[in-house]
CSV table of C-alpha atoms in Angstrom, one decimal:
chain,number,residue,atom,x,y,z
A,1,MET,CA,0.0,0.0,0.0
A,2,ARG,CA,1.2,3.5,-0.7
A,3,ARG,CA,2.7,5.2,2.3
A,4,THR,CA,1.5,8.6,3.6
A,5,ARG,CA,3.0,11.5,1.9
A,6,VAL,CA,4.8,14.1,4.1
A,7,LEU,CA,6.2,16.5,1.5
A,8,ILE,CA,5.1,17.6,-1.9
A,9,ALA,CA,7.2,17.4,-5.1
A,10,ALA,CA,10.2,19.5,-5.9
A,11,ALA,CA,9.3,23.2,-6.6
A,12,ALA,CA,11.7,23.5,-9.5
A,13,VAL,CA,9.8,21.2,-11.9
A,14,ALA,CA,7.5,22.3,-14.7
A,15,ALA,CA,3.8,21.6,-14.8
A,16,LEU,CA,3.9,18.5,-17.1
A,17,GLY,CA,2.5,16.3,-14.4
A,18,VAL,CA,1.5,15.1,-10.9
A,19,ALA,CA,-0.1,12.0,-9.8
A,20,GLY,CA,1.9,9.8,-12.1
A,21,GLY,CA,2.7,12.5,-14.5
A,22,VAL,CA,6.0,13.8,-16.0
A,23,TYR,CA,7.9,16.7,-14.5
A,24,MET,CA,10.6,18.5,-16.4
A,25,ALA,CA,13.1,20.2,-14.1
A,26,THR,CA,14.6,23.5,-15.0
A,27,ALA,CA,17.5,23.7,-12.4
A,28,ASN,CA,20.9,23.6,-14.1
A,29,ALA,CA,23.4,21.0,-12.8
A,30,ASP,CA,26.6,21.0,-14.8
A,31,GLU,CA,28.3,17.6,-15.4
A,32,ASN,CA,31.6,16.9,-13.6
A,33,THR,CA,33.6,14.1,-12.1
A,34,ALA,CA,31.9,13.9,-8.7
A,35,PRO,CA,31.4,10.2,-7.9
A,36,LYS,CA,28.0,10.6,-6.4
A,37,LEU,CA,24.7,11.4,-8.3
A,38,GLU,CA,22.0,12.7,-6.0
A,39,ALA,CA,18.7,11.1,-6.8
A,40,GLU,CA,16.8,14.4,-6.6
A,41,ALA,CA,19.1,16.0,-9.3
A,42,PHE,CA,16.8,14.5,-12.0
A,43,SER,CA,16.1,16.4,-15.1
A,44,ALA,CA,12.8,14.7,-15.6
A,45,GLN,CA,10.8,12.2,-13.7
A,46,SER,CA,7.5,10.2,-13.7
A,47,GLY,CA,5.8,9.4,-10.3
A,48,ALA,CA,8.4,10.6,-7.9
A,49,GLN,CA,8.3,13.0,-5.0
A,50,THR,CA,11.2,14.3,-2.8
A,51,GLU,CA,11.4,14.5,1.0
A,52,GLY,CA,14.0,15.0,3.7
A,53,THR,CA,16.2,12.0,4.4
A,54,ARG,CA,17.5,10.5,7.6
A,55,ASP,CA,20.4,8.9,5.8
A,56,THR,CA,24.0,9.9,6.6
A,57,GLY,CA,24.8,13.3,5.2
A,58,GLY,CA,21.1,14.5,5.3
A,59,GLY,CA,19.6,16.2,2.3
A,60,LYS,CA,16.8,14.9,0.2
A,61,ASN,CA,15.9,11.5,-1.1
A,62,VAL,CA,13.3,10.5,-3.9
A,63,GLY,CA,10.4,8.4,-2.8
A,64,TRP,CA,6.9,7.2,-3.6
A,65,LEU,CA,8.4,5.1,-6.4
A,66,ALA,CA,6.3,2.4,-7.9
A,67,ASN,CA,6.4,0.0,-10.9
A,68,GLY,CA,6.9,2.0,-14.0
A,69,ASP,CA,8.0,5.2,-12.4
A,70,TRP,CA,11.4,6.7,-13.7
A,71,LEU,CA,14.0,9.3,-13.0
A,72,GLN,CA,16.0,10.8,-15.8
A,73,TYR,CA,19.6,12.4,-15.5
A,74,ASP,CA,21.1,14.2,-18.3
A,75,ASP,CA,24.9,15.0,-19.0
A,76,VAL,CA,26.2,12.2,-16.9
A,77,SER,CA,29.7,10.7,-17.3
A,78,ILE,CA,30.0,6.9,-16.4
A,79,GLY,CA,33.4,6.5,-15.0
A,80,GLY,CA,33.6,2.6,-14.6
A,81,ALA,CA,31.7,-0.6,-14.5
A,82,ASP,CA,31.2,-0.6,-10.7
A,83,LEU,CA,27.9,1.1,-9.9
A,84,SER,CA,25.9,1.4,-6.7
A,85,VAL,CA,22.6,2.8,-5.4
A,86,ARG,CA,21.6,3.8,-1.9
A,87,ILE,CA,18.1,2.7,-1.1
A,88,ALA,CA,15.5,2.2,1.6
A,89,ALA,CA,12.3,0.0,1.3
A,90,GLN,CA,9.6,-1.0,3.6
A,91,ASN,CA,7.6,-2.9,1.1
A,92,GLN,CA,8.2,-6.6,1.2
A,93,ALA,CA,7.3,-7.2,-2.4
A,94,GLY,CA,10.7,-5.6,-3.6
A,95,GLY,CA,11.6,-5.4,-7.3
A,96,ALA,CA,14.4,-3.8,-9.2
A,97,ILE,CA,15.9,-0.6,-10.3
A,98,GLU,CA,17.0,-0.7,-14.0
A,99,LEU,CA,19.5,1.9,-15.4
A,100,HIS,CA,18.7,2.6,-19.2
A,101,LEU,CA,20.7,4.8,-21.6
A,102,GLY,CA,18.9,7.4,-23.6
A,103,SER,CA,15.2,6.7,-22.5
A,104,PRO,CA,13.2,4.4,-20.2
A,105,ALA,CA,13.2,1.9,-23.1
A,106,GLY,CA,16.9,2.5,-24.1
A,107,PRO,CA,19.8,-0.1,-23.8
A,108,LEU,CA,20.0,-1.6,-20.3
A,109,LEU,CA,23.1,-0.5,-18.5
A,110,ALA,CA,22.7,-2.3,-15.1
A,111,THR,CA,20.0,-3.7,-12.7
A,112,PHE,CA,19.9,-3.2,-9.0
A,113,PRO,CA,17.9,-5.7,-7.0
A,114,VAL,CA,15.6,-4.2,-4.4
A,115,ALA,CA,14.6,-6.0,-1.1
A,116,SER,CA,13.0,-4.6,2.0
A,117,THR,CA,15.5,-2.8,4.2
A,118,GLY,CA,12.9,-2.7,7.1
A,119,ASN,CA,11.8,0.9,6.9
A,120,TRP,CA,11.4,3.8,4.5
A,121,GLN,CA,14.4,5.5,6.2
A,122,THR,CA,16.6,2.4,6.8
A,123,TRP,CA,19.3,2.8,4.1
A,124,LYS,CA,21.4,0.1,2.3
A,125,THR,CA,23.9,0.4,-0.5
A,126,VAL,CA,23.2,-2.0,-3.5
A,127,THR,CA,25.8,-2.7,-6.1
A,128,ALA,CA,25.7,-3.8,-9.8
A,129,THR,CA,28.1,-4.1,-12.7
A,130,ALA,CA,27.5,-2.2,-15.9
A,131,THR,CA,27.1,-4.1,-19.0
A,132,SER,CA,29.3,-1.6,-20.8
A,133,VAL,CA,31.0,1.7,-20.0
A,134,PRO,CA,30.1,4.2,-22.7
A,135,ALA,CA,32.3,7.2,-23.3
A,136,GLY,CA,31.2,10.8,-23.0
A,137,LYS,CA,28.1,12.5,-21.5
A,138,GLN,CA,25.0,10.2,-21.2
A,139,THR,CA,21.4,10.4,-20.5
A,140,VAL,CA,20.7,7.8,-17.8
A,141,VAL,CA,17.1,6.8,-16.8
A,142,ALA,CA,16.5,4.8,-13.6
A,143,VAL,CA,13.3,2.6,-14.2
A,144,MET,CA,11.4,1.1,-11.4
A,145,LYS,CA,10.3,-2.5,-11.8
A,146,SER,CA,8.1,-4.4,-9.2
A,147,ALA,CA,5.4,-7.2,-9.5
A,148,GLN,CA,2.9,-5.1,-7.7
A,149,GLN,CA,1.6,-1.5,-8.2
A,150,TRP,CA,2.4,0.3,-4.8
A,151,ASP,CA,5.5,2.2,-3.7
A,152,PHE,CA,8.5,-0.1,-3.1
A,153,VAL,CA,11.7,1.9,-2.9
A,154,ASN,CA,13.3,5.2,-1.9
A,155,ILE,CA,16.6,6.3,-3.6
A,156,ASN,CA,19.1,8.7,-2.0
A,157,TRP,CA,22.0,8.5,-4.5
A,158,PHE,CA,23.8,6.6,-7.2
A,159,THR,CA,27.5,6.1,-8.0
A,160,LEU,CA,28.4,5.5,-11.5
A,161,GLY,CA,32.0,4.5,-11.4
A,162,THR,CA,34.0,7.6,-10.9
A,163,GLY,CA,31.5,9.7,-12.9
A,164,GLY,CA,28.4,11.6,-11.8
A,165,ARG,CA,26.9,14.9,-11.4
A,166,PRO,CA,26.3,17.2,-8.4
A,167,PRO,CA,22.9,17.9,-7.0
A,168,ALA,CA,20.8,20.3,-9.0
A,169,THR,CA,20.2,23.8,-7.6
A,170,ALA,CA,16.4,23.0,-7.4
A,171,THR,CA,14.7,23.8,-4.2
A,172,VAL,CA,12.2,21.5,-2.6
A,173,ALA,CA,8.7,22.6,-1.5
A,174,PRO,CA,8.0,22.7,2.1
A,175,PRO,CA,5.2,20.7,3.7
A,176,ALA,CA,1.7,21.3,2.5
A,177,GLY,CA,0.3,24.5,4.0
A,178,ALA,CA,3.7,26.3,4.1
A,179,SER,CA,4.6,28.9,1.5
A,180,PRO,CA,6.9,27.6,-1.3
A,181,THR,CA,9.3,30.1,-2.9
A,182,LYS,CA,7.6,31.7,-5.9
A,183,THR,CA,9.1,34.7,-7.7
A,184,GLY,CA,9.3,36.1,-11.1
A,185,SER,CA,6.9,36.6,-14.0
A,186,VAL,CA,5.7,33.5,-15.8
A,187,THR,CA,6.3,32.7,-19.5
A,188,PRO,CA,4.6,29.7,-21.0
A,189,THR,CA,6.8,27.1,-22.5
A,190,PRO,CA,6.0,25.3,-25.8
A,191,THR,CA,4.8,22.1,-24.0
A,192,GLY,CA,2.3,24.0,-22.0
A,193,GLY,CA,4.2,24.1,-18.7
A,194,THR,CA,5.6,27.4,-17.4
A,195,THR,CA,8.8,28.7,-16.0
A,196,ASN,CA,9.5,32.1,-14.4
A,197,GLY,CA,12.4,34.3,-14.1
A,198,SER,CA,13.9,32.6,-11.0
A,199,GLY,CA,14.0,29.3,-12.7
A,200,THR,CA,11.0,27.9,-10.6
A,201,ALA,CA,8.7,26.0,-12.8
A,202,GLY,CA,5.1,25.3,-12.8
A,203,TRP,CA,3.8,28.3,-11.0
A,204,VAL,CA,1.5,30.4,-13.2
A,205,ASP,CA,0.7,33.9,-12.2
A,206,VAL,CA,-2.9,35.3,-12.3
A,207,ASP,CA,-3.6,38.0,-14.8
A,208,GLN,CA,-3.9,40.7,-12.1
A,209,ALA,CA,-5.4,43.3,-14.5
A,210,ALA,CA,-8.3,40.9,-15.6
A,211,TRP,CA,-8.7,39.7,-11.9
A,212,GLN,CA,-9.0,43.3,-10.6
A,213,GLN,CA,-11.4,44.1,-13.3
A,214,GLN,CA,-13.5,41.2,-12.4
A,215,LEU,CA,-13.5,42.1,-8.7
A,216,ALA,CA,-14.4,45.7,-9.5
A,217,ALA,CA,-17.5,44.4,-11.4
A,218,PHE,CA,-18.2,41.8,-8.6
A,219,ASP,CA,-18.1,44.6,-5.9
A,220,LYS,CA,-20.7,46.7,-7.8
A,221,ILE,CA,-23.3,43.9,-7.6
A,222,GLN,CA,-26.1,44.6,-5.2
A,223,GLN,CA,-27.6,42.0,-2.8
A,224,LEU,CA,-31.1,41.0,-3.4
A,225,PRO,CA,-33.8,40.7,-0.6
A,226,ILE,CA,-34.1,37.1,0.5
A,227,PRO,CA,-37.7,36.0,0.7
A,228,GLY,CA,-39.1,33.9,3.4
A,229,GLY,CA,-38.9,30.2,2.9
A,230,THR,CA,-35.4,30.4,1.3
A,231,THR,CA,-33.0,27.7,2.5
A,232,ARG,CA,-30.1,29.5,4.3
A,233,VAL,CA,-27.2,27.7,2.9
A,234,SER,CA,-24.6,29.0,0.6
A,235,GLU,CA,-25.2,27.0,-2.7
A,236,PHE,CA,-25.7,27.0,-6.3
A,237,HIS,CA,-25.1,24.2,-8.8
A,238,THR,CA,-24.5,23.1,-12.5
A,239,ASP,CA,-25.5,19.8,-14.0
A,240,CYS,CA,-23.4,18.4,-16.8
A,241,SER,CA,-23.3,15.4,-19.2
A,242,VAL,CA,-20.5,13.3,-20.4
A,243,SER,CA,-18.7,15.2,-23.2
A,244,GLY,CA,-16.1,12.6,-24.0
A,245,GLU,CA,-13.7,10.0,-22.7
A,246,ALA,CA,-10.0,9.8,-23.5
A,247,PRO,CA,-6.6,9.0,-22.0
A,248,ASP,CA,-5.9,12.8,-21.9
A,249,ASP,CA,-5.3,15.4,-19.1
A,250,PRO,CA,-4.7,19.0,-20.2
A,251,ILE,CA,-3.7,20.0,-16.7
A,252,VAL,CA,-1.4,17.1,-15.7
A,253,PHE,CA,-0.2,16.3,-19.3
A,254,PRO,CA,-0.7,19.5,-21.4
A,255,GLY,CA,-0.1,18.9,-25.1
A,256,LEU,CA,0.5,15.2,-24.7
A,257,PRO,CA,-2.4,13.3,-26.0
A,258,GLY,CA,-2.7,9.6,-24.8
A,259,ALA,CA,-0.2,10.2,-22.0
A,260,SER,CA,-2.8,9.7,-19.1
A,261,HIS,CA,-5.1,7.0,-17.8
A,262,MET,CA,-8.7,7.3,-19.2
A,263,HIS,CA,-10.8,10.2,-18.1
A,264,THR,CA,-14.5,11.0,-18.2
A,265,PHE,CA,-15.0,14.7,-19.2
A,266,PHE,CA,-18.0,16.8,-18.5
A,267,GLY,CA,-19.1,20.1,-20.0
A,268,PRO,CA,-17.3,21.3,-23.2
A,269,LYS,CA,-15.2,19.2,-25.5
A,270,VAL,CA,-11.7,18.8,-23.9
A,271,THR,CA,-8.5,17.6,-25.5
A,272,ALA,CA,-4.9,17.3,-24.3
A,273,THR,CA,-4.1,20.8,-25.6
A,274,SER,CA,-7.3,22.5,-24.0
A,275,LYS,CA,-6.6,25.7,-22.0
A,276,PRO,CA,-9.1,27.7,-20.1
A,277,ALA,CA,-9.4,30.4,-22.7
A,278,ASP,CA,-10.2,27.7,-25.4
A,279,LEU,CA,-13.2,26.5,-23.5
A,280,PHE,CA,-15.2,29.7,-24.1
A,281,GLY,CA,-15.3,28.8,-27.7
A,282,GLU,CA,-16.7,25.4,-27.2
A,283,THR,CA,-20.3,24.2,-26.7
A,284,THR,CA,-21.0,23.0,-23.2
A,285,ASN,CA,-23.6,20.6,-22.0
A,286,CYS,CA,-23.6,22.1,-18.4
A,287,ASN,CA,-27.0,23.8,-17.7
A,288,ALA,CA,-25.8,26.7,-15.6
A,289,PRO,CA,-25.9,29.8,-17.8
A,290,GLY,CA,-22.2,31.0,-18.5
A,291,ASP,CA,-20.5,27.8,-17.2
A,292,ASN,CA,-18.1,26.7,-19.9
A,293,SER,CA,-15.8,25.2,-17.3
A,294,ALA,CA,-14.4,21.6,-17.8
A,295,TYR,CA,-14.6,19.0,-15.2
A,296,TRP,CA,-13.1,15.5,-15.3
A,297,VAL,CA,-12.6,12.3,-13.2
A,298,PRO,CA,-11.0,8.9,-13.9
A,299,GLN,CA,-13.2,6.4,-15.8
A,300,LEU,CA,-14.9,3.9,-13.7
A,301,GLN,CA,-14.7,0.4,-15.1
A,302,LYS,CA,-16.3,-3.0,-14.3
A,303,ASN,CA,-14.4,-6.0,-15.6
A,304,GLY,CA,-12.4,-3.7,-17.8
A,305,GLN,CA,-15.5,-2.1,-19.4
A,306,PRO,CA,-16.6,1.5,-18.8
A,307,VAL,CA,-19.5,2.1,-16.4
A,308,LYS,CA,-22.2,4.3,-17.6
A,309,MET,CA,-22.8,7.6,-15.8
A,310,LYS,CA,-26.1,8.4,-14.3
A,311,SER,CA,-25.6,12.0,-13.6
A,312,PHE,CA,-23.0,14.6,-12.6
A,313,ARG,CA,-23.5,17.6,-10.6
A,314,VAL,CA,-21.2,20.2,-9.2
A,315,TYR,CA,-22.2,22.1,-6.1
A,316,TYR,CA,-20.7,25.5,-5.4
A,317,GLY,CA,-20.8,26.6,-1.7
A,318,SER,CA,-19.0,27.9,1.1
A,319,ARG,CA,-17.6,26.0,4.3
A,320,LEU,CA,-16.5,29.2,5.9
A,321,ALA,CA,-17.7,30.7,9.2
A,322,ASP,CA,-18.4,34.1,7.2
A,323,PRO,CA,-19.4,33.1,3.6
A,324,SER,CA,-19.7,36.9,2.8
A,325,VAL,CA,-16.0,37.0,2.0
A,326,THR,CA,-16.2,34.6,-0.8
A,327,LYS,CA,-14.8,35.9,-4.1
A,328,PRO,CA,-15.4,34.5,-7.6
A,329,PHE,CA,-12.8,32.3,-9.3
A,330,PRO,CA,-9.9,34.2,-10.9
A,331,PRO,CA,-9.6,33.8,-14.6
A,332,GLY,CA,-7.9,30.7,-15.8
A,333,LEU,CA,-7.8,28.9,-12.5
A,334,VAL,CA,-7.1,25.2,-12.6
A,335,MET,CA,-6.9,22.7,-9.7
A,336,ILE,CA,-7.0,19.1,-8.7
A,337,ALA,CA,-8.5,17.2,-5.8
A,338,GLY,CA,-7.7,13.8,-4.7
A,339,ASP,CA,-4.7,11.6,-5.4
A,340,ALA,CA,-4.5,9.5,-8.6
A,341,LYS,CA,-1.5,7.6,-7.2
A,342,LYS,CA,-3.0,6.6,-3.9
A,343,GLN,CA,-3.5,2.8,-3.9
A,344,ALA,CA,-4.8,1.9,-0.5
A,345,ALA,CA,-7.7,-0.3,0.8
A,346,THR,CA,-11.0,1.5,1.4
A,347,PRO,CA,-12.9,-0.9,3.6
A,348,LYS,CA,-16.3,0.2,5.1
A,349,GLY,CA,-16.0,3.1,7.4
A,350,GLN,CA,-12.8,4.5,5.8
A,351,ASN,CA,-12.6,8.0,4.6
A,352,GLY,CA,-12.8,8.6,0.8
A,353,GLN,CA,-15.6,6.1,0.2
A,354,PHE,CA,-17.8,5.4,-2.8
A,355,TRP,CA,-21.3,4.9,-1.2
A,356,CYS,CA,-24.9,4.1,-2.1
A,357,ALA,CA,-27.4,6.8,-3.1
A,358,GLY,CA,-31.0,6.1,-3.0
A,359,SER,CA,-30.8,2.8,-1.3
A,360,ALA,CA,-29.0,1.1,1.4
A,361,GLU,CA,-25.6,-0.6,1.3
A,362,VAL,CA,-26.3,-4.3,1.6
A,363,GLY,CA,-22.7,-5.7,1.3
A,364,ARG,CA,-19.2,-5.2,0.2
A,365,SER,CA,-17.1,-6.4,-2.8
A,366,ALA,CA,-14.9,-9.4,-2.2
A,367,ASP,CA,-11.9,-7.1,-1.8
A,368,GLY,CA,-13.9,-4.9,0.6
A,369,ASN,CA,-13.2,-1.7,-1.3
A,370,TRP,CA,-16.6,-1.2,-3.0
A,371,PRO,CA,-20.2,-1.1,-1.6
A,372,VAL,CA,-23.0,-3.2,-2.9
A,373,CYS,CA,-26.2,-1.2,-3.2
A,374,ALA,CA,-29.7,-2.4,-2.8
A,375,PRO,CA,-32.0,-2.2,-6.0
A,376,GLY,CA,-33.3,1.3,-6.5
A,377,GLY,CA,-30.1,2.9,-5.7
A,378,ASN,CA,-26.8,3.6,-7.3
A,379,LEU,CA,-23.1,4.1,-6.7
A,380,ILE,CA,-21.8,7.6,-5.9
A,381,PHE,CA,-18.8,9.5,-5.0
A,382,GLN,CA,-18.6,13.1,-3.6
A,383,LEU,CA,-15.2,14.9,-4.3
A,384,THR,CA,-14.6,18.1,-2.4
A,385,PHE,CA,-11.9,20.7,-3.5
A,386,THR,CA,-10.0,23.1,-1.3
A,387,ASP,CA,-11.4,26.6,-1.3
A,388,CYS,CA,-8.8,29.0,-0.1
A,389,TRP,CA,-6.5,30.6,-2.8
A,390,ASP,CA,-3.1,32.2,-2.6
A,391,GLY,CA,-4.3,35.2,-4.6
A,392,LYS,CA,-1.3,35.0,-6.8
A,393,HIS,CA,-1.2,31.9,-9.0
A,394,ILE,CA,-3.7,30.1,-11.2
A,395,ASP,CA,-1.6,26.9,-11.2
A,396,SER,CA,1.3,25.3,-9.4
A,397,PRO,CA,3.8,22.4,-10.1
A,398,ASP,CA,1.4,19.8,-8.4
A,399,HIS,CA,-1.8,21.7,-9.4
A,400,LYS,CA,-2.6,22.0,-5.7
A,401,SER,CA,-0.1,24.1,-3.9
A,402,HIS,CA,-1.7,27.3,-5.0
A,403,MET,CA,-4.8,26.3,-3.0
A,404,GLY,CA,-5.2,25.5,0.7
A,405,ASN,CA,-7.7,24.9,3.4
A,406,ALA,CA,-9.3,27.3,5.9
A,407,VAL,CA,-7.9,27.7,9.3
A,408,ASN,CA,-10.4,28.2,12.1
A,409,GLY,CA,-13.1,28.7,9.5
A,410,LYS,CA,-11.2,31.4,7.7
A,411,CYS,CA,-9.0,31.8,4.6
A,412,GLN,CA,-5.8,33.4,5.9
A,413,GLY,CA,-2.0,33.2,6.0
A,414,ASP,CA,-0.6,31.9,2.7
A,415,PHE,CA,-4.1,31.4,1.3
A,416,PRO,CA,-6.1,34.5,2.1
A,417,VAL,CA,-8.7,34.6,-0.7
A,418,ALA,CA,-11.9,32.6,-0.3
A,419,ILE,CA,-13.3,31.2,-3.5
A,420,PRO,CA,-16.3,28.9,-4.0
A,421,ASN,CA,-16.0,25.4,-2.6
A,422,LEU,CA,-16.5,22.9,-5.4
A,423,SER,CA,-18.1,19.5,-4.6
A,424,PHE,CA,-18.4,16.9,-7.5
A,425,MET,CA,-21.4,14.5,-7.0
A,426,VAL,CA,-20.5,11.7,-9.5
A,427,ASN,CA,-23.3,9.3,-9.9
A,428,TYR,CA,-22.9,6.0,-11.7
A,429,ASP,CA,-25.4,3.6,-13.2
A,430,SER,CA,-24.1,0.7,-11.1
A,431,LEU,CA,-25.0,-1.1,-7.9
A,432,GLY,CA,-21.4,-1.5,-7.1
A,433,GLY,CA,-19.9,-4.9,-6.1
A,434,ASP,CA,-17.1,-7.0,-7.6
A,435,GLY,CA,-15.1,-6.2,-10.7
A,436,LEU,CA,-14.9,-2.5,-10.2
A,437,ALA,CA,-11.8,-0.4,-10.6
A,438,LEU,CA,-10.8,3.1,-11.7
A,439,SER,CA,-8.7,3.7,-14.6
A,440,SER,CA,-6.2,5.1,-12.2
A,441,GLY,CA,-6.3,2.0,-9.9
A,442,MET,CA,-8.0,1.3,-6.6
A,443,ALA,CA,-11.0,3.3,-5.3
A,444,SER,CA,-8.7,5.4,-3.2
A,445,SER,CA,-7.2,7.0,-6.3
A,446,MET,CA,-10.4,8.8,-7.1
A,447,HIS,CA,-9.6,12.4,-8.1
A,448,GLY,CA,-11.0,15.2,-10.0
A,449,ASP,CA,-9.9,18.1,-12.2
A,450,PHE,CA,-11.4,21.6,-12.7
A,451,MET,CA,-10.5,24.2,-15.5
A,452,ASN,CA,-12.4,27.4,-14.9
A,453,ALA,CA,-14.2,29.0,-17.8
A,454,TRP,CA,-17.1,30.6,-16.1
A,455,LYS,CA,-18.2,33.9,-17.7
A,456,PRO,CA,-17.7,36.6,-15.1
A,457,GLU,CA,-21.1,38.1,-15.8
A,458,ASN,CA,-22.7,34.9,-14.9
A,459,LEU,CA,-20.5,33.8,-12.1
A,460,ASN,CA,-20.3,37.0,-10.2
A,461,PRO,CA,-24.0,37.4,-9.4
A,462,LEU,CA,-24.1,33.7,-8.3
A,463,VAL,CA,-21.3,34.3,-5.8
A,464,LYS,CA,-22.6,37.6,-4.6
A,465,VAL,CA,-26.3,36.9,-4.4
A,466,CYS,CA,-26.2,33.2,-3.3
A,467,LEU,CA,-23.0,32.3,-1.6
A,468,ASP,CA,-22.2,35.6,0.1
A,469,ALA,CA,-25.8,36.0,1.3
A,470,LYS,CA,-25.8,32.3,2.6
A,471,ALA,CA,-28.8,31.5,0.5
A,472,LYS,CA,-29.6,28.5,-1.7
A,473,CYS,CA,-29.9,29.0,-5.4
A,474,GLY,CA,-30.1,26.7,-8.4
A,475,THR,CA,-28.4,27.3,-11.7
A,476,THR,CA,-29.2,31.1,-11.6
A,477,PRO,CA,-29.1,33.7,-8.9
A,478,SER,CA,-32.7,33.1,-7.7
A,479,PHE,CA,-33.6,31.6,-4.4
A,480,THR,CA,-35.1,28.2,-3.6
A,481,GLY,CA,-36.3,26.5,-0.5
A,482,GLY,CA,-36.2,22.9,0.7
């Protein structure tokens, strides 16, 4: 089972992925003859995160590595056939670390066996002999191999004969809730990721002029009198239908069609190259006027076949003690909730459950992770996003770090701006039971993506008239009861 994450990924990586995606580092680490290659000095990676290590010498190690994940190192000199890697592993399944030249599928240089060391921070040096010693600078890719799908190894460093490369100058983001270093203006890269003037990648600045213009229009909206019988809860919603299914994710894998697991998309048509501005030109099937936003979740499958959707509704609300401070979404905001790489059992009573709507749960699947619903009901999942924004960035390297949770019922500190709280209600035409899996894996890997394309002239009144006044509305700023 995947262990609990304690630090988020390196801050100096471009927004080409999270939750199993690819990150392109921008930190510059010149090749030299240092014998030790620090694991966190990767130039690209898939599926990894960094954390502080308790190994001798301190620093960072790379963790959360599972079968198929990889780490790429450019401009590396291999100084001899005697190679080693410093590992820690708590997973009894074990596996191997393969070193390839050029790409994850390139010629095999060496294989390091991986067995449990007893703990994620109990370190052991494992050796291997290179099949050859190529001359000159090389691209070396470490590929993780294991018979099971969960995390199985941490890596602190490699030695490649007498060759190597010093650690990159990349900084590592602090624990969730702290304030990562973020400076400089952002320039889009050809791949759809971003870098800024300081070399930090993946942080995308909000268009402050457009944001302030939207706020000015928002502040001019007058509250409406709330009639008796109105339900006093901050709420409005949009109902959407399936707009497509594809192995694409324009937030995690921008510009890379087919690079993701299968997703079910709702609202407008979405492709791997979609950006928030593009969505305004698409036709949407969401029924709230002015909502051209895109929403997506991993495809649910039963015995390998997609499960039909019954309905999809997004509730917009406020969980704050004082909802009147809620502001509309900034232009271009994207964010993700959930963890596509989390592979953990979800027995009855566990957090993050699929559950039964409209009927009782009458059993569990054989593996215990899925409910069995009585006739008349259906399988459902509720996915809730964070709703406090840093006020500066519309995206971040992990697509989450520009967002945070309220503290004592208030958005404050590093995340001072309250925005609407999204809650996906994902209803499936299924009674649950055996044979179910998400395209991302176990039930625990349920996650959702949001790309804001609300027209401000529609969103602003919904936030001011409904959410700020703590009044229930439907798809328009008109009050409802019940």
